[in-house]
Short mmCIF file of C-alpha atoms and ligand atoms in Angstrom, two decimals:
data_model
loop_
_atom_site.label_atom_id
_atom_site.label_comp_id
_atom_site.label_asym_id
_atom_site.label_seq_id
_atom_site.Cartn_x
_atom_site.Cartn_y
_atom_site.Cartn_z
CA MET A 1 105.15 75.99 69.88
CA GLU A 2 103.69 76.35 66.33
CA ARG A 3 103.98 80.05 65.64
CA LEU A 4 102.80 79.45 61.95
CA LYS A 5 99.70 77.18 62.88
CA ASN A 6 97.22 77.19 59.68
CA LYS A 7 99.08 80.15 57.97
CA VAL A 8 99.29 79.23 54.27
CA ALA A 9 102.50 79.68 52.68
CA VAL A 10 104.19 79.69 49.17
CA ILE A 11 107.84 79.33 49.12
CA THR A 12 109.63 79.59 45.52
CA GLY A 13 112.58 77.14 45.09
CA GLY A 14 111.23 75.22 48.05
CA ASN A 15 112.45 71.85 46.39
CA SER A 16 116.23 72.70 47.13
CA GLY A 17 118.62 74.71 49.47
CA ILE A 18 117.61 77.58 51.29
CA GLY A 19 113.98 77.24 49.88
CA LEU A 20 113.53 73.49 51.37
CA GLY A 21 115.21 74.86 54.49
CA ILE A 22 112.43 77.76 54.96
CA ALA A 23 109.68 75.12 54.17
CA LEU A 24 111.05 72.83 56.42
CA GLU A 25 111.07 75.18 59.49
CA PHE A 26 107.67 76.49 58.45
CA ARG A 27 106.14 72.95 58.39
CA ASN A 28 107.48 72.57 61.67
CA GLU A 29 105.93 75.64 63.25
CA GLY A 30 102.45 74.11 61.71
CA ALA A 31 102.35 76.05 58.10
CA LYS A 32 100.66 74.45 55.20
CA GLY A 33 101.13 75.37 51.47
CA ALA A 34 103.17 74.72 48.33
CA ILE A 35 106.89 74.71 47.21
CA VAL A 36 107.37 75.61 43.51
CA GLY A 37 110.37 74.74 41.25
CA ARG A 38 110.97 72.99 37.88
CA ASN A 39 112.72 70.08 38.69
CA ALA A 40 110.09 67.04 39.17
CA GLU A 41 112.46 64.72 41.03
CA THR A 42 113.42 67.35 43.65
CA LEU A 43 109.99 68.66 43.90
CA ALA A 44 108.60 64.85 44.72
CA SER A 45 111.51 64.18 47.21
CA SER A 46 111.10 67.69 48.79
CA VAL A 47 107.21 67.46 49.26
CA ALA A 48 107.49 63.75 50.54
CA GLN A 49 109.52 65.20 53.34
CA LEU A 50 107.42 68.02 54.07
CA GLY A 51 104.45 65.55 54.58
CA ASP A 52 100.67 66.01 53.99
CA ASN A 53 100.09 69.55 54.61
CA PHE A 54 102.45 70.38 51.57
CA ILE A 55 101.82 70.39 47.56
CA ALA A 56 104.51 70.69 45.01
CA ILE A 57 103.89 72.50 41.75
CA ASN A 58 106.26 72.67 38.94
CA ALA A 59 106.34 76.09 37.39
CA ASP A 60 108.88 78.18 36.10
CA VAL A 61 109.05 82.05 38.46
CA THR A 62 110.27 83.78 35.01
CA LYS A 63 106.80 83.02 33.31
CA LEU A 64 103.86 85.13 34.33
CA THR A 65 101.22 82.54 33.39
CA ASP A 66 103.11 79.97 35.49
CA LEU A 67 103.11 82.33 38.49
CA GLU A 68 99.37 82.97 37.95
CA SER A 69 98.50 79.30 38.28
CA VAL A 70 100.86 78.96 41.16
CA PHE A 71 98.85 81.23 43.58
CA LYS A 72 95.46 80.16 42.06
CA ASP A 73 96.12 76.59 42.64
CA THR A 74 97.58 77.32 46.16
CA ALA A 75 94.43 79.35 47.07
CA GLU A 76 92.22 76.67 45.82
CA LYS A 77 93.60 73.71 47.77
CA PHE A 78 94.36 75.86 50.93
CA GLY A 79 92.54 79.20 51.12
CA LYS A 80 94.13 82.44 50.97
CA ILE A 81 97.66 82.94 51.42
CA ASP A 82 99.56 84.27 54.53
CA VAL A 83 103.18 84.38 53.57
CA ILE A 84 105.34 84.34 50.18
CA VAL A 85 108.73 83.57 50.14
CA ALA A 86 110.29 84.88 46.88
CA ASN A 87 113.43 82.63 47.22
CA ALA A 88 114.10 81.06 43.67
CA GLY A 89 117.43 82.64 42.05
CA ALA A 90 120.83 81.61 41.08
CA GLY A 91 124.19 83.00 41.10
CA ALA A 92 125.25 84.36 37.37
CA VAL A 93 128.97 84.59 36.61
CA GLY A 94 130.50 86.92 34.27
CA THR A 95 131.92 90.64 34.30
CA VAL A 96 130.85 93.43 32.37
CA ALA A 97 133.54 92.77 29.59
CA THR A 98 132.14 89.54 29.10
CA PHE A 99 128.19 89.48 29.67
CA ASP A 100 126.04 89.76 26.73
CA GLU A 101 122.62 91.12 26.49
CA ALA A 102 121.17 87.55 26.78
CA ALA A 103 123.04 86.60 29.66
CA PHE A 104 122.04 89.94 31.27
CA ASP A 105 118.45 89.51 30.29
CA GLN A 106 118.42 85.83 31.89
CA ALA A 107 120.31 86.75 35.24
CA MET A 108 117.69 89.65 35.63
CA ASP A 109 114.63 87.58 34.72
CA LEU A 110 115.31 85.32 37.28
CA ASN A 111 116.92 87.11 40.38
CA LEU A 112 115.04 90.50 39.72
CA LYS A 113 111.87 90.48 37.45
CA SER A 114 110.56 86.92 38.65
CA VAL A 115 110.70 88.74 42.28
CA TYR A 116 108.73 91.42 41.36
CA PHE A 117 106.02 89.43 39.41
CA THR A 118 106.00 86.83 41.92
CA VAL A 119 104.77 89.46 44.73
CA GLN A 120 102.46 91.13 42.14
CA LYS A 121 100.54 87.99 41.20
CA ALA A 122 100.31 86.43 44.53
CA LEU A 123 98.48 89.72 45.70
CA PRO A 124 95.15 88.83 44.58
CA TYR A 125 94.92 85.65 46.58
CA MET A 126 96.84 86.91 49.61
CA ASN A 127 95.18 87.99 53.18
CA ASP A 128 95.27 91.45 54.25
CA GLY A 129 98.15 91.59 57.09
CA GLY A 130 100.22 88.84 55.55
CA SER A 131 104.20 88.59 54.93
CA ILE A 132 106.19 88.58 51.99
CA ILE A 133 109.80 87.57 52.66
CA LEU A 134 112.67 88.07 50.01
CA ILE A 135 115.73 86.65 49.62
CA GLY A 136 118.63 88.95 48.82
CA SER A 137 122.67 88.05 49.03
CA ASN A 138 125.67 89.30 50.80
CA ALA A 139 126.65 89.93 47.25
CA ALA A 140 124.66 93.00 47.37
CA HIS A 141 127.10 94.71 49.59
CA ARG A 142 130.13 93.30 48.53
CA ALA A 143 131.70 93.49 45.08
CA TYR A 144 132.83 89.64 44.37
CA ALA A 145 134.57 88.99 41.31
CA ASN A 146 132.10 87.89 38.30
CA PHE A 147 129.05 88.45 40.36
CA THR A 148 128.30 92.01 39.55
CA LEU A 149 125.10 91.30 37.65
CA TYR A 150 123.77 89.11 40.44
CA GLY A 151 124.91 91.61 43.23
CA ALA A 152 123.08 94.26 41.38
CA ALA A 153 119.93 92.26 41.24
CA LYS A 154 120.03 91.27 44.90
CA ALA A 155 120.63 94.92 45.69
CA ALA A 156 117.33 95.92 43.85
CA VAL A 157 115.65 93.10 45.51
CA ILE A 158 116.60 94.63 48.61
CA TYR A 159 115.38 97.61 47.88
CA LEU A 160 111.88 96.02 46.84
CA ALA A 161 111.20 95.04 50.45
CA LYS A 162 111.05 98.76 51.24
CA GLY A 163 108.77 99.47 48.00
CA PHE A 164 106.54 96.63 48.29
CA SER A 165 105.88 97.46 52.26
CA SER A 166 105.09 100.99 51.20
CA ASP A 167 102.97 100.04 48.27
CA LEU A 168 100.74 97.32 50.49
CA LEU A 169 100.37 99.76 53.52
CA ASP A 170 96.85 99.84 53.22
CA ARG A 171 96.48 96.27 53.17
CA LYS A 172 98.94 95.81 56.47
CA ILE A 173 101.29 93.28 54.24
CA ARG A 174 104.84 93.40 55.08
CA ALA A 175 107.89 92.82 53.32
CA ASN A 176 111.31 92.01 54.50
CA VAL A 177 114.08 90.71 53.31
CA ILE A 178 116.94 88.18 54.47
CA THR A 179 120.43 88.24 53.03
CA PRO A 180 122.24 84.96 53.72
CA GLY A 181 126.00 84.93 53.41
CA THR A 182 127.42 81.68 52.17
CA THR A 183 125.17 78.82 52.73
CA ASP A 184 125.45 75.06 51.96
CA THR A 185 123.33 74.23 49.52
CA PRO A 186 123.17 72.41 46.07
CA ALA A 187 123.91 75.65 44.46
CA PHE A 188 127.69 74.83 44.95
CA ASP A 189 127.14 71.86 42.90
CA LYS A 190 126.92 74.23 39.88
CA PHE A 191 130.07 75.89 40.34
CA VAL A 192 132.26 73.24 41.90
CA PRO A 193 133.48 70.03 41.04
CA ALA A 194 132.72 66.94 43.38
CA GLU A 195 136.01 66.27 44.03
CA GLN A 196 136.84 69.47 45.48
CA MET A 197 133.75 70.28 47.39
CA GLU A 198 134.88 69.50 50.59
CA ALA A 199 138.14 71.82 50.48
CA VAL A 200 136.24 74.44 49.11
CA LYS A 201 133.37 74.43 51.65
CA LYS A 202 136.45 74.54 54.27
CA GLN A 203 137.96 77.51 52.70
CA PHE A 204 134.69 79.25 52.75
CA ALA A 205 134.39 78.38 56.51
CA ASP A 206 137.66 79.49 57.19
CA GLN A 207 137.04 82.80 55.79
CA MET A 208 133.49 83.28 57.74
CA PRO A 209 134.04 85.27 61.08
CA ILE A 210 131.92 82.83 62.87
CA GLY A 211 133.94 79.89 61.49
CA ARG A 212 131.36 77.97 59.62
CA ILE A 213 129.12 78.19 56.45
CA GLY A 214 125.51 78.79 56.71
CA GLN A 215 122.90 76.16 56.90
CA PRO A 216 119.28 76.24 55.38
CA ALA A 217 117.87 75.75 58.77
CA ASP A 218 119.86 79.18 59.79
CA ILE A 219 117.67 81.16 56.99
CA GLY A 220 114.49 79.00 57.76
CA LYS A 221 114.62 79.99 61.57
CA THR A 222 114.81 83.53 60.44
CA ALA A 223 112.04 83.43 57.74
CA VAL A 224 109.79 81.93 60.68
CA PHE A 225 110.15 84.67 62.61
CA LEU A 226 109.33 87.41 59.63
CA ALA A 227 106.24 85.24 58.53
CA SER A 228 105.04 85.43 62.18
CA ASP A 229 103.46 87.93 64.31
CA ASP A 230 106.62 88.09 66.47
CA SER A 231 107.84 90.57 63.75
CA SER A 232 104.63 92.85 63.63
CA PHE A 233 106.49 95.96 63.68
CA MET A 234 109.10 95.12 61.04
CA LEU A 235 108.65 96.48 57.52
CA GLY A 236 111.05 97.22 54.59
CA ALA A 237 113.79 95.59 57.12
CA GLU A 238 116.71 93.72 55.85
CA LEU A 239 118.27 90.88 58.20
CA LEU A 240 121.85 89.85 57.39
CA VAL A 241 122.24 85.97 58.42
CA ASP A 242 125.58 85.76 57.10
CA GLY A 243 127.95 84.74 60.01
CA GLY A 244 129.28 88.05 60.12
CA MET A 245 130.76 87.96 56.61
CA THR A 246 129.44 90.96 55.15
CA TYR A 247 130.50 93.78 57.67
CA LEU A 248 133.03 91.76 60.04
CA SER A 249 136.74 91.14 59.25
CA LYS A 250 138.29 87.96 60.28
N1 NAP B 1 123.79 79.54 48.85
C1 NAP B 1 124.21 80.56 49.07
O1 NAP B 1 125.28 80.95 49.51
C2 NAP B 1 123.46 81.67 48.81
C3 NAP B 1 123.78 82.93 49.48
C4 NAP B 1 123.20 84.15 49.44
C5 NAP B 1 122.05 83.93 48.52
N2 NAP B 1 121.33 83.03 48.11
C6 NAP B 1 120.33 83.12 47.40
O2 NAP B 1 119.41 81.97 48.15
C7 NAP B 1 118.44 81.61 47.02
C8 NAP B 1 118.33 80.10 47.18
O3 NAP B 1 119.69 79.61 46.81
P1 NAP B 1 120.20 78.07 47.13
O4 NAP B 1 121.78 78.25 47.30
O5 NAP B 1 119.23 77.41 47.91
O6 NAP B 1 120.18 77.54 45.61
P2 NAP B 1 119.58 76.18 44.92
O7 NAP B 1 120.09 74.98 46.46
O8 NAP B 1 120.45 75.95 43.65
O9 NAP B 1 118.05 76.29 44.94
C9 NAP B 1 117.45 77.34 44.10
C10 NAP B 1 116.06 77.17 43.93
O10 NAP B 1 115.62 77.99 42.88
C11 NAP B 1 114.71 77.24 41.83
N3 NAP B 1 114.89 77.72 40.83
C12 NAP B 1 115.66 78.40 40.00
N4 NAP B 1 115.19 78.94 38.85
C13 NAP B 1 113.87 78.57 38.69
C14 NAP B 1 112.81 78.98 38.00
N5 NAP B 1 112.85 79.63 36.80
N6 NAP B 1 111.50 78.93 38.39
C15 NAP B 1 111.57 78.22 39.62
N7 NAP B 1 112.38 77.55 40.47
C16 NAP B 1 113.52 78.12 40.01
C17 NAP B 1 115.24 75.88 41.84
O11 NAP B 1 114.46 74.81 41.64
P3 NAP B 1 114.38 74.44 40.24
O12 NAP B 1 115.88 73.85 39.82
O13 NAP B 1 113.65 73.00 40.09
O14 NAP B 1 113.77 75.21 38.97
C18 NAP B 1 115.68 75.79 43.37
O15 NAP B 1 114.57 75.30 44.24
C19 NAP B 1 118.64 82.19 45.76
O16 NAP B 1 117.76 83.31 45.73
C20 NAP B 1 120.10 82.60 46.06
O17 NAP B 1 120.46 83.94 45.14
C21 NAP B 1 122.26 81.88 48.19
#
């Protein structure tokens, strides 16, 4: 079954982790389109996995001129866009006592401002009736040590799904947000030394009510649902895809 047959999608951060998991599930359901990131090596390896119906675009989502080119180039190649996934983001580690203004701006530029402008710059190239999928985090719901600003940015992203849906009612464009729990992606490499990786992932898995951490495909399959007409009655919604870690105790 190809639930996204001929749909054109743009996935920011589609060259790694959750974004690549989403792109692969989209590809499996018949979609085509573009993945966006900055790392030339992972862009090349990811687009090779995705096959001929996808292109890789090297762009920085915190730069508005880059975003304009992303959507223009995708529309020129594939026609108007049906699905936007604003997934690019990264944890920002620090507390209110340590984060200075530059660190604040950097964290917010990537995790909040880029989401807003990804959607704004996509709109002229989107089909009416399209779907916007944002990626939140369970850190928006629980205060984890050192994740104050990241959690605040993601809480705002969860709000944006409602606001965008309201703003775009006349175009029947729906925006929804997926909130992942701990998911097995290369993001771990930035925080955990290689020799401790296995132990750290096991520790996370042991804390999860469901007994394992998430895989990018778990998020990808949910994104397929939100991109497809199966979710046509959903707008402004948040789907927790978190193995129960946000609201269940273990
Ligand atoms: N993994 C988790 O446990 C988890 C849990 C909750 C939420 N999330 C969220 O899920 C999303 C994906 O995270 P992940 O775990 O899959 O991380 P990841 O494997 O590190 O992937 C992050 C992606 O974002 C892209 N990116 C970062 N900054 C960018 C920029 N300025 N311009 C363009 N692309 C940029 C990266 O590409 P380049 O490096 O090539 O630029 C990469 O493709 C993020 O929004 C994250 O906050 C993750």
